[in-house]
CSV table of C-alpha atoms in Angstrom, one decimal:
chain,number,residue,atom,x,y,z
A,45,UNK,CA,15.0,-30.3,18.1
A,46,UNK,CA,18.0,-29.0,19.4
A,47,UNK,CA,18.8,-25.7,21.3
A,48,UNK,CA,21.0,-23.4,20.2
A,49,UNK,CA,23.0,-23.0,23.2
A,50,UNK,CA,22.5,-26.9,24.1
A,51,UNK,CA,20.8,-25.2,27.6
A,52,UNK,CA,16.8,-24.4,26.8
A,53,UNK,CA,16.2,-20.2,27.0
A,54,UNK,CA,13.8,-19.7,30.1
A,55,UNK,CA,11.4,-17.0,29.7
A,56,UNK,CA,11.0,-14.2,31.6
A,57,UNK,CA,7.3,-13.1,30.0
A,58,UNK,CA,4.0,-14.4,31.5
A,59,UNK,CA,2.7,-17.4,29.2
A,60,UNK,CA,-1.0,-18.1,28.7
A,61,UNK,CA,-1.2,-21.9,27.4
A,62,UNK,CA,-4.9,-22.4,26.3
A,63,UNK,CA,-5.9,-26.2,25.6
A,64,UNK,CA,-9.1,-28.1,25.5
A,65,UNK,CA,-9.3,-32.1,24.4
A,66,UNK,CA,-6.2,-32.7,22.9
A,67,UNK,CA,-3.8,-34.5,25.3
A,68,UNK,CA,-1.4,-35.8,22.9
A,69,UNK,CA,-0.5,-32.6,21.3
A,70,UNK,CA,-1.0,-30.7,24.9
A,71,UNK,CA,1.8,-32.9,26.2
A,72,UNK,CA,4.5,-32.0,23.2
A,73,UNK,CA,3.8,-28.3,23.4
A,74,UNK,CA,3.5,-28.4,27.3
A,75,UNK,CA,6.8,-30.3,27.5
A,76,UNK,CA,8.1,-26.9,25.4
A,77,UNK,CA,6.7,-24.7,27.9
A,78,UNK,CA,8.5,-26.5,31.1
A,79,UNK,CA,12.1,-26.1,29.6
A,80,UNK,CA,11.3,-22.5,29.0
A,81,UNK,CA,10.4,-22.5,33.0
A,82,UNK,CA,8.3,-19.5,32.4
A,83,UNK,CA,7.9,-17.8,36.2
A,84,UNK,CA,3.6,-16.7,35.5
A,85,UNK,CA,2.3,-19.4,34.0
A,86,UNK,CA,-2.0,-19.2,33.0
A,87,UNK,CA,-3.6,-22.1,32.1
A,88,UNK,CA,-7.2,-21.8,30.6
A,89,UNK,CA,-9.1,-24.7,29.4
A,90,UNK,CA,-12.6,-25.2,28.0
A,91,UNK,CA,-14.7,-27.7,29.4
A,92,UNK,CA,-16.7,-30.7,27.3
A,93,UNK,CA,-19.1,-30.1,24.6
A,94,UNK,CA,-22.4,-32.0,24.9
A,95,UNK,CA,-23.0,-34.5,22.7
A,96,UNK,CA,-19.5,-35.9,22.6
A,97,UNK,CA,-19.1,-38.5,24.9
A,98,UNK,CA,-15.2,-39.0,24.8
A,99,UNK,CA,-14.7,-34.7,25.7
A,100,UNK,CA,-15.1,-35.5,29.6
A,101,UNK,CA,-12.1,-38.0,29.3
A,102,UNK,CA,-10.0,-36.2,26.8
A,103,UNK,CA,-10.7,-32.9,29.0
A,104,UNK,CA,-9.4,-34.8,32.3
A,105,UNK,CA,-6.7,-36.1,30.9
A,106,UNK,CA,-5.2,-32.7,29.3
A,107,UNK,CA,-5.8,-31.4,32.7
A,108,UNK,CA,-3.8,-33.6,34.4
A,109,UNK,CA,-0.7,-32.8,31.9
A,110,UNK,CA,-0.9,-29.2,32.7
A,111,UNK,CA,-1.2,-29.8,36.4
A,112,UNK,CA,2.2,-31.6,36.5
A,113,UNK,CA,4.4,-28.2,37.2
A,114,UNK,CA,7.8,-29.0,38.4
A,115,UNK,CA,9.9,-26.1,38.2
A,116,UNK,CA,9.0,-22.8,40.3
A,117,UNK,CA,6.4,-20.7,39.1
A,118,UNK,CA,3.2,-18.6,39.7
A,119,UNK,CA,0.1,-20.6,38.7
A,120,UNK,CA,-2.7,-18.8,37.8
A,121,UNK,CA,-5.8,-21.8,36.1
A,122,UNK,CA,-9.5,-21.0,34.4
A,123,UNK,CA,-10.6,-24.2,34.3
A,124,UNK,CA,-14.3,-24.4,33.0
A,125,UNK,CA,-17.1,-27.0,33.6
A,126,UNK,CA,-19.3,-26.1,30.2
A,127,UNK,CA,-18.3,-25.5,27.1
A,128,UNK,CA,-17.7,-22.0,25.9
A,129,UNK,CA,-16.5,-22.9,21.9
A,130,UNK,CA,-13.5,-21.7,20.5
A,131,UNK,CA,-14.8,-17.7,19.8
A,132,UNK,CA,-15.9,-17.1,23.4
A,133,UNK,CA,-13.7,-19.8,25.1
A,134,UNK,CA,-10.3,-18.1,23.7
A,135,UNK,CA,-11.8,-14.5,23.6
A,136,UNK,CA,-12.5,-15.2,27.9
A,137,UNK,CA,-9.2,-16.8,28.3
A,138,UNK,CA,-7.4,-13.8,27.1
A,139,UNK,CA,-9.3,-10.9,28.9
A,140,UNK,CA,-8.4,-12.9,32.0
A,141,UNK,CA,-4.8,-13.1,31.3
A,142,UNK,CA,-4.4,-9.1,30.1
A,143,UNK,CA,-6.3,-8.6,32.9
A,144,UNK,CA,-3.6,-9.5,34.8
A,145,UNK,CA,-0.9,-8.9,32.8
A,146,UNK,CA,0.2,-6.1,30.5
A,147,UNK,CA,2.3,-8.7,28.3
A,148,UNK,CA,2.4,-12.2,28.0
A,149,UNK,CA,3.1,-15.0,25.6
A,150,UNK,CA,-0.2,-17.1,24.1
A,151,UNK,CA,0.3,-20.4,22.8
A,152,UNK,CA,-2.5,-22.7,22.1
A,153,UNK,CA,-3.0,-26.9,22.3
A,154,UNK,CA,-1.8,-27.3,18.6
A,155,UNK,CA,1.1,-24.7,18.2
A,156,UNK,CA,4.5,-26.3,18.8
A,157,UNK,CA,6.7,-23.4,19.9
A,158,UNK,CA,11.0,-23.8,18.8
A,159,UNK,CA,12.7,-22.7,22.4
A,160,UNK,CA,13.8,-19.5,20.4
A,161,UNK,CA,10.3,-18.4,20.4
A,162,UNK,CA,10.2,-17.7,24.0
A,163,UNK,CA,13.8,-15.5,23.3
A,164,UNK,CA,12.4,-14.0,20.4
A,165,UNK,CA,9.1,-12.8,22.4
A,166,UNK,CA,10.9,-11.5,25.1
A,167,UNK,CA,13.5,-9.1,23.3
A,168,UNK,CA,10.4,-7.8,21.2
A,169,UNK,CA,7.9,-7.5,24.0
A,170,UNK,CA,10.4,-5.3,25.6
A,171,UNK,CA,11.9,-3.7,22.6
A,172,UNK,CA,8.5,-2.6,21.5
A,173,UNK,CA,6.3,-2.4,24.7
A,174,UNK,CA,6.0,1.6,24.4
A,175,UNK,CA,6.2,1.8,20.7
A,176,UNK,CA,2.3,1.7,19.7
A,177,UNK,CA,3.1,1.0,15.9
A,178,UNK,CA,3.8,-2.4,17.0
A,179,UNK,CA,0.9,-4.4,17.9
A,180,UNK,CA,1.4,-8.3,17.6
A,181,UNK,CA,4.7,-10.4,17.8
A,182,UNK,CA,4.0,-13.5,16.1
A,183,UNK,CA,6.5,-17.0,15.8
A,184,UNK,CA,5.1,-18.4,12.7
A,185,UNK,CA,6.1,-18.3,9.4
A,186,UNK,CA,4.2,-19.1,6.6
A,187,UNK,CA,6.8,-17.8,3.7
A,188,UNK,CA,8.2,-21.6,2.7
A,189,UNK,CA,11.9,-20.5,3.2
A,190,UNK,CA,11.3,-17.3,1.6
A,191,UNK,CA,13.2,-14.1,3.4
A,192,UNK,CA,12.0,-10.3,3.2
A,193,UNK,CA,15.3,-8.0,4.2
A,194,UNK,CA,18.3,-9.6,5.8
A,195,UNK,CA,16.8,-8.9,9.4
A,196,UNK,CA,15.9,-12.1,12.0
A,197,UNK,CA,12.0,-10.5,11.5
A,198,UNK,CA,9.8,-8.4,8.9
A,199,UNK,CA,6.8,-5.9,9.5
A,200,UNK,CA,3.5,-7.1,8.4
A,201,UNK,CA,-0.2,-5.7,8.7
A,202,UNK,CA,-1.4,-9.2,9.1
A,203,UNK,CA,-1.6,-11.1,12.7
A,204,UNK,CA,-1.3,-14.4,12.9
A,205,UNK,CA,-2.1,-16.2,15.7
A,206,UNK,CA,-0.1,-19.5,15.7
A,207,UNK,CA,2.3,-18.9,18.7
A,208,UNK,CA,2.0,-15.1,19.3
A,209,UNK,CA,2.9,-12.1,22.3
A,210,UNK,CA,1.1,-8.8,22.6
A,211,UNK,CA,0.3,-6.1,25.3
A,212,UNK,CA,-2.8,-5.4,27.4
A,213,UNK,CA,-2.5,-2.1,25.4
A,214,UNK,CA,-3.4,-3.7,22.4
A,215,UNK,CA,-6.2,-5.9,24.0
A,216,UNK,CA,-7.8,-3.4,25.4
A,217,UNK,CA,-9.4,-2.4,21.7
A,218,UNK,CA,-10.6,-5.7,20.6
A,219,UNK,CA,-13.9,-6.0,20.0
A,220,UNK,CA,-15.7,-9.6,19.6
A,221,UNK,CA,-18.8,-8.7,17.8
A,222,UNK,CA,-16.9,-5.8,15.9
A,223,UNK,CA,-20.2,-3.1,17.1
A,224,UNK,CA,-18.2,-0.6,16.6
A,225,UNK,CA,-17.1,-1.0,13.4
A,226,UNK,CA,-19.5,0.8,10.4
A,227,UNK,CA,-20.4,-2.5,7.7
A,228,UNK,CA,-20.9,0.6,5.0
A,229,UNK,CA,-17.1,1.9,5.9
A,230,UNK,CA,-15.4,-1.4,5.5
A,231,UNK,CA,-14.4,-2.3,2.1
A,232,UNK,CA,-13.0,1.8,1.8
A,233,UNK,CA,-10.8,1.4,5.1
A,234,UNK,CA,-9.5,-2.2,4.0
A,235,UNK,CA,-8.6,-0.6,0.5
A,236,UNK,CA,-6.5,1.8,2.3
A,237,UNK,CA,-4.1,-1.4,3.5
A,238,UNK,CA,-4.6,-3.7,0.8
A,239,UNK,CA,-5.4,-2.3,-3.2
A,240,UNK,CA,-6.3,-5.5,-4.7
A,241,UNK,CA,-9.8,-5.9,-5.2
A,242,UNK,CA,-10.4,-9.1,-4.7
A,243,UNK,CA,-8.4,-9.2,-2.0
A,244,UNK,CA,-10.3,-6.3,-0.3
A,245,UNK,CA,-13.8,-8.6,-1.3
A,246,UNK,CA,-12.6,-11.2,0.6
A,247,UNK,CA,-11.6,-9.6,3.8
A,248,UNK,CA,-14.9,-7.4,3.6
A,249,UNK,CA,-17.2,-11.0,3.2
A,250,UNK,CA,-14.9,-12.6,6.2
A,251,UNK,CA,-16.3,-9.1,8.0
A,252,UNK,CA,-19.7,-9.6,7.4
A,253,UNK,CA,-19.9,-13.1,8.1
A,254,UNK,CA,-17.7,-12.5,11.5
A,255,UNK,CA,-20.6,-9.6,12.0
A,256,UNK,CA,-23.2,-12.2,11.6
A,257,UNK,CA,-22.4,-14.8,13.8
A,258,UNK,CA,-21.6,-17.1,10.4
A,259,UNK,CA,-18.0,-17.8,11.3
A,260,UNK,CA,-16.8,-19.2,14.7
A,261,UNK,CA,-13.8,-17.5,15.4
A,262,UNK,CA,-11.9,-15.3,18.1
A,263,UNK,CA,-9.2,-14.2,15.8
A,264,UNK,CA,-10.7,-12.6,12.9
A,265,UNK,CA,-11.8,-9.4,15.0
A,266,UNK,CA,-8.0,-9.1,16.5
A,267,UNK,CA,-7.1,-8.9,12.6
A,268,UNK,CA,-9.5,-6.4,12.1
A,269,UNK,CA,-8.3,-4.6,15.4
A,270,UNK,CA,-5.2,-4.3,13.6
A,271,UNK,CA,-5.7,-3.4,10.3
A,272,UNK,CA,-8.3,-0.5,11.8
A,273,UNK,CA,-5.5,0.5,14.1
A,274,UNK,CA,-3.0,0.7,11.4
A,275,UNK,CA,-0.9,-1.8,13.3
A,276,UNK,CA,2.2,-3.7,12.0
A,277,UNK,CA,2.5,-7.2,13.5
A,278,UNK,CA,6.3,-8.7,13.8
A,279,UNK,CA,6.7,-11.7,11.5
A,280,UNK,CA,10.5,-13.6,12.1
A,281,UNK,CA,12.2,-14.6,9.1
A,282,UNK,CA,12.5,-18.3,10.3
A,283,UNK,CA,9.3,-20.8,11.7
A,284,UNK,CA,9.4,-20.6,15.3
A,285,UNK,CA,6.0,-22.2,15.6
A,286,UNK,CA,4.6,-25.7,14.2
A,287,UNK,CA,0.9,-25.7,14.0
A,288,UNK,CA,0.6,-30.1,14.8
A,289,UNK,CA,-3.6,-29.8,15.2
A,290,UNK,CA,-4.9,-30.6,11.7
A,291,UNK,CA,-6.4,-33.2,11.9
A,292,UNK,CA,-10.6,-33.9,11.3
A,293,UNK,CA,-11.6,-33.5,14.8
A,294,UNK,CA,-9.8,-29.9,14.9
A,295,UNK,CA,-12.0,-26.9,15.0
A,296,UNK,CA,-10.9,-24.7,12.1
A,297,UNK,CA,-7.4,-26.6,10.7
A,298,UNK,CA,-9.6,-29.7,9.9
A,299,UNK,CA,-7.5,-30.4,6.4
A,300,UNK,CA,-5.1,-32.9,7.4
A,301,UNK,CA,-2.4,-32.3,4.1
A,302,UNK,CA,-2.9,-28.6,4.4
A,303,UNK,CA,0.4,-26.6,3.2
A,304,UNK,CA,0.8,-25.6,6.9
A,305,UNK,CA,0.4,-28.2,8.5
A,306,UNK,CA,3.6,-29.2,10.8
A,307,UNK,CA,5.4,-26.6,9.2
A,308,UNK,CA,9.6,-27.8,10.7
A,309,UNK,CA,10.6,-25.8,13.3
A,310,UNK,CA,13.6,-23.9,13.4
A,311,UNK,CA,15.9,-22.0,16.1
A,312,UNK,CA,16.9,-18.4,15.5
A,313,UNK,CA,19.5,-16.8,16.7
A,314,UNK,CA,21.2,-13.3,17.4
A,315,UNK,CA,18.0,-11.0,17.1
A,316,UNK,CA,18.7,-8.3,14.0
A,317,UNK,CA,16.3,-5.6,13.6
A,318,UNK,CA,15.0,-4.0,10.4
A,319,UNK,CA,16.1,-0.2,9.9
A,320,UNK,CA,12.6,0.5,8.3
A,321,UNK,CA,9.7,-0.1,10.1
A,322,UNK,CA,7.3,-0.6,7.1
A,323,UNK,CA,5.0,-3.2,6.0
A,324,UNK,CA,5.9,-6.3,3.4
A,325,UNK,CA,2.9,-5.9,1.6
A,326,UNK,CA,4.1,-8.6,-0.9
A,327,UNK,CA,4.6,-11.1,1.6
A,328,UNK,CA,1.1,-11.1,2.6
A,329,UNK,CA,-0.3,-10.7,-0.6
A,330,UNK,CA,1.9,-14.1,-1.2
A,331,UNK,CA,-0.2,-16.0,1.5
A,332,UNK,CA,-3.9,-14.2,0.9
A,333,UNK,CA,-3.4,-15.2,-2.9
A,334,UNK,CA,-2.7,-18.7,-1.9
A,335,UNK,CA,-5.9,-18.4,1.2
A,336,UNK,CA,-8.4,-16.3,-1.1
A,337,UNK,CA,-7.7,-18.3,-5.0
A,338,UNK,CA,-6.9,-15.1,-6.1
A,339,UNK,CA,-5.0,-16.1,-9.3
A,340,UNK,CA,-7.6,-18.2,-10.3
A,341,UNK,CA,-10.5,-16.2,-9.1
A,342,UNK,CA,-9.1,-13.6,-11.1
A,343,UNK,CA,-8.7,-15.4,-14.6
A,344,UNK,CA,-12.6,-16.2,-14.2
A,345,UNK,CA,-13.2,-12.7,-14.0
A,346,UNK,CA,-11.1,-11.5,-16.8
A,347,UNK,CA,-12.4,-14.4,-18.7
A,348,UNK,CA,-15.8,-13.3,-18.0
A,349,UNK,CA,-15.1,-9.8,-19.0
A,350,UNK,CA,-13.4,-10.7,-22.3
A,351,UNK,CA,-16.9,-12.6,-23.1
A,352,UNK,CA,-19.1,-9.5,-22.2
A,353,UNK,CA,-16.6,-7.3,-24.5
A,354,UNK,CA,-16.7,-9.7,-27.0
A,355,UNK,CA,-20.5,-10.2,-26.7
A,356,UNK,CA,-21.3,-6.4,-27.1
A,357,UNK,CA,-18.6,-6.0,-30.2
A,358,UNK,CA,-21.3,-8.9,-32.0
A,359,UNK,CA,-24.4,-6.3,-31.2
A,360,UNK,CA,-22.8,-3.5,-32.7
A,361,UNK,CA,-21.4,-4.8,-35.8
């Protein structure tokens, strides 16, 4: 891809590059990091899983790629010898970095970062850094070419966590296991955000199973951090981040001709802010009714419905 200026932006923000097994996508995302020549650089990476034999090999050989810094920088590396998993790997990885840093950058092995990304962090990381409306910077873009407001960015209440920044402020009130949080409370507090029913029923049963220990996943309780919070998350108006890990070996993005998979980058450019600093509720309605089957899970239940009204019309006739 092309930059904008023809010379790559270098960074000024600390980055945190998280990667495991996968050196061919580490490479393409780490040769992204090197012409940004951030000056703090933190690698973390999780060590083999037992019971697959190739791990040790792909985990030495992403290793190496990381290893090969050739521009001046601060290199700060958690490399472990057993595996953590993705929830507990990526949960560590971050307290280490915001425990060194009060803002950074986090990219992981399968998000492709534009060179603008780095730009578009930086201005927003400072813009923001006091403001605590503002709670996640994020680079991708999951609209499909679809624009809210003529800004370079929109407010949203959902984070996404393919290419993102954040503060140590923020950080400091996620919660892993979600203790804190009241099971009987939830459904009323995500109705407050979101009004659609179904849409509340799915983000209370992606709650519980979090809660339980049914889904493997750091990023769930960072949403939930934010919607409890009554963050807004900055969402830019072009894809700054291509997600290249589906694939069947991947953790979570295992469906190989997903909609987002290898979204095309693109490069923004002068940084316009909003004037409002409100949420586009539509626009994330327009991804969790694509996520949750919400159009179709509805016309079951008004179908269902229109057999129980007709069925008790028959009884009283």
């Amino acid at each position: 891809m092309p930059y904008l200026n023809k010379v790559p932006y270098e960074t000024k923000s600390a980055v945190l590059f998280v990667v495991f097994n996968r050196p061919r996508t580490t490479q393409l995302i780490f040769d992204q990091i090197r012409a940004a020549k951030p000056k703090r650089l933190y690698i973390a990476a999780d060590g083999p899983r037992p019971g697959f034999p190739d791990d040790a090999q792909l985990c030495k050989q992403t290793r190496e790629i990381v290893s090969k810094i050739d521009w001046h920088s601060e290199v700060k590396t958690l490399f472990k010898d057993e595996n953590a998993g993705c929830k507990y790997g990526v949960s560590a990885a971050l307290n280490w970095f915001f425990s060194h840093e009060e803002e950074g950058i986090i990219l992981e092995d399968d998000c492709l970062p534009a060179n603008s990304f780095f730009k578009f962090c930086d201005t927003l990381l400072e813009k923001y850094r006091h403001d605590t409306r503002i709670r996640h910077i994020t680079g991708c873009n999951l609209q499909f070419g679809k624009k809210w407001g003529k800004s370079s960015y929109y407010f949203s209440n959902r984070t996404h966590v393919w290419g993102w920044a954040s503060w140590r402020r923020v950080w400091d009130d996620y919660d892993l296991s979600l203790d804190k949080y009241d099971d009987a409370e939830i459904s009323k507090q995500i109705k407050n955000i979101y009004e659609d029913d179904l849409v509340v029923e799915s983000w209370a049963g992606i709650f519980n199973e979090v809660k339980a220990g049914k889904i493997n996943s750091w990023a769930y309780p960072l949403d939930f951090a934010n919607f409890f919070n009554s963050g807004l998350v900055i969402i830019p108006n072009e894809n700054l981040i291509s997600n290249i890990g589906f694939s069947t070996n991947a953790t979570h993005t295992i469906q190989e001709d997903s909609v987002y998979a290898n979204i095309p980058l693109t490069e923004i450019g002068e940084i316009v802010h909003p004037t409002f600093m409100l949420p586009e509720k539509q626009a994330d309605l327009s991804i969790m009714n694509r996520d949750f089957n919400i159009a179709e899970r509805r016309r079951k239940q008004n179908s269902w419905s229109g057999k129980i009204k007709k069925w008790f019309k028959s009884k009283l006739k």
